Structure formats: C-alpha cells, structure tokens
Amino acid sequence: MILDVGQIIAQLGKEKGIDKSVIIDAIKEALESAARKKYGMNKILEATYDAETGEFEILSFRTVVENVTEPDTQMSIAEAQVLDPEAQAGDNLGERLSTKDLGRIAAQTARQIIMQKVKDAEREVIYNEFIGRKGEVINGIVQRYERDCLVIDLGKTEAIMPPPEQIPRERYRQSDRIRAYIKDVTKTSRGPEILLSRSDPRLILKLFEQEVPEVYEGVVTILSVAREPGFRTKIAVRSKARDVDPVGACVGMKGSRVQSVVQELRGERIDIIAWDEDPAKFVCNALQPAEIIRVLVNESEKTMEVIVPEEQLLLAIGKKGQNVKLASKLVGWHIEVRAEGQVEDALKRAEGLFAKSPEGEVAAPPEGEAPPAGASPAEAEAPPPEGDASGTVAAESAESGAAPAGTPEGDGGPKE
C-alpha cells in the first residue's frame, strides 16, 4: 500500500476541511468496489483500516457449511479448519485478499471513487458553512462576467450575482473588491450555488448594523425599508430607549455613520425617518422634506390623500414619482399627492356642477341682468334646449370662470 497513508489522509482532510473519517470511508468503498470487479460481484467483501499501521485490508467473508453450494459465500468445514482449527458449521470467517492484485482498471476505478467522494464531501462542507451565513454581508473579489452575471470569488468557492441583484449602472472590473448580501444558498448537481445581492433592501439593514452600534445592540430598530437600488432609500427607525434619538443615532456625528453606508452604495441617497404609530403622521415624516398641509385617510381601503402647497408638489412627488413611491412602500398605504389649489378648484367645480335650485323657486339672474321680457315662471323653469344636460350650463360657467347663477359676478367664482 501507499507509504504514510495516515499522514496523507490527515493532510488532505486539513486542506479540504473534511473530517478524516469521511476520507477513510471513501477509500474503503473504493477498495471494495475494485475488489468485486477483480474477485467477483457475489462475494461478501469488507475493507478495513488500521490506524496504527496506516494500512487498508480487504476481507472476504464466507459461511462454514457441511455441503458447499455457493463457493463465493460458503466454505466447507475442512477448509474453514485450515483457517481456524476450532471452526464449526455456521461460523462466518474472513479471508484476507491481496490489494496488489487488483489490476490497473480496478485501481483507476478506486481512484475515481475516492476523488468523487472527497469532492462531494468538500461540497457538503461548503454548503453547511454558507447556509449558516445566509443573511450576512460578505466580502469577495470580482472574477468575471458570465452572461451579465457577476462571478465572485469567496475563497473556498465562487458565488454569482445575477443582473436583477446588481445595482443599475454599477460596473466592476476583475480583482475589484465587493461587499454583498448572501440572499440564498442552494444545492445543485454542480455543488452549492451561492446567490449574492446588492439590490436587496436587507443589505441596507445589515450595513446599518455594522455602522451603528445602537442598531446592532437592538436599542434602535429599523422597522421598514423601501429602496430604489442605486438611487434612493427610505428607512423607518424607532428607539426602545427614551433618551436615544433613533434618527440621530443612525445619522451619526456630522453624518459620519450614514455617509459610510452611502459610500458603500456608491452615492445612493438615504432618508432616515422616525416611525410613528399614527399612519397620517408617519406619512408626513415619510414625505419629508416636503411640507404637508393635511392628510385625508381612508382606513378601509388603506389609501391616503396628501395635500401639499403648490410650490411643494414636485418636491413631494419626487423625480419620476420616486419620493411618493418609496413613501408608499415604507408606510404600506396607497398615497395620492395633490396641490392645495387643485383641491380647492376641484371642490368649487363640484359644488357648481351639482348645485340645484330649491324646488318651486326660480333661479335668480346674475346681478345687473333682468329676466327676459315677457318670460313667465313656467318659461323660466323650462328645460334646456335638446341635447344639453341639466348641469351643462353650470359646468361650462364654472370652467369659463363665470359665477354660477345666484352668485354675484366675480365673487366666489372659481378661476383657472
């Protein structure tokens, strides 16, 4: 056999991080498979390992019987007594087989089995290590791009980052260092597959845990994260201690803590918002820096209508609706933002559109105008010409800026 087998097994186990017993079992299985090909598939074979001598042996076991019918698994009493003078019928005796006569093909088969078993054991070790680290932030080195997927070297194995998990417009070169979130670890036929992400909102939470001691210790809790990867993020924070300001703790002295996270995300803007039990107050905080005049809440449909000054409308909505979209994700409610002037105009138009004169009364003509000569009350109450709806005149009057009937001209009429 190979010299210093014990040392080779110990060294191999140390390099691969595999237990020695796994390697020994793989060699035993390989020797048994090779011996069956050499001596017969029906034989009962067992490989053994002597830790003191570092040698492997192959034993062929046969049962002692009076009449032999299966030579591969049975032996006569006379044959058994040569091996053991006290052997009797029914005993199970083992014979040592030579491992030097296995042959070249059997040796190659044994080698393949050993390598495959060691490889499988190594994959299992890697899987068990990284499945326990799922949800952590890990450092790696960029290796290459494969079909837009980023392949990252983690030392013992490689991980992938598909396009949806990458930050838009963020590109890397070979040997660049990268930090990413371990999103998932799965077993495949080619070994464990480790999925990394830089667009996952949980990356923000982990980065703040590393930068803010209060978050790591649980004094400050990040309750919600809404993210537009590469552009803007909003996080809602709450403090369990009255004397700890959650927003100030996350911002840090002169913004040092939040700036560390922003630099890691290559300039992604981060808004830190104080969480509030009242959804209306929470929305006001989430839409900062825009000023809010009032909030109309529909609890049954989980919707809110937020009224802001006209000059604050674009600020509240944000670029491409980003601010209100992130605020909606953060709060978990559907949010509509309207300018104060638009709301007032809409209310006045609605009042003019649905206004009706009391039954039996004639609508007073506008100030300064006399009723048509000879017009009777019946004619005054006659329906409008065919093809016009009853509210059309009021709607057109409101849209043109004229005062509705019964209102002094220029007083209280909506203007566009």
Short mmCIF file of C-alpha atoms in Angstrom, two decimals, residues 204-222 237 246 249-250 257:
data_model
loop_
_atom_site.label_atom_id
_atom_site.label_comp_id
_atom_site.label_asym_id
_atom_site.label_seq_id
_atom_site.Cartn_x
_atom_site.Cartn_y
_atom_site.Cartn_z
CA ILE A 204 -29.27 48.36 3.97
CA LEU A 205 -30.29 46.87 7.31
CA LYS A 206 -27.07 44.84 7.59
CA LEU A 207 -24.88 47.82 6.66
CA PHE A 208 -26.51 49.94 9.36
CA GLU A 209 -25.99 47.11 11.86
CA GLN A 210 -22.27 47.26 11.09
CA GLU A 211 -22.05 51.06 11.26
CA VAL A 212 -24.49 51.88 14.09
CA PRO A 213 -23.87 50.19 17.48
CA GLU A 214 -27.40 51.08 18.67
CA VAL A 215 -28.90 49.14 15.73
CA TYR A 216 -26.60 46.15 16.32
CA GLU A 217 -27.49 46.07 20.02
CA GLY A 218 -31.22 46.39 19.33
CA VAL A 219 -31.69 49.77 21.04
CA VAL A 220 -32.69 51.30 17.70
CA THR A 221 -34.84 49.16 15.41
CA ILE A 222 -35.20 49.52 11.64
CA VAL A 237 -36.47 53.73 12.66
CA PRO A 246 -33.20 56.94 16.54
CA ALA A 249 -28.09 57.62 16.12
CA CYS A 250 -28.29 56.43 12.51
CA ARG A 257 -22.47 56.87 10.04
#
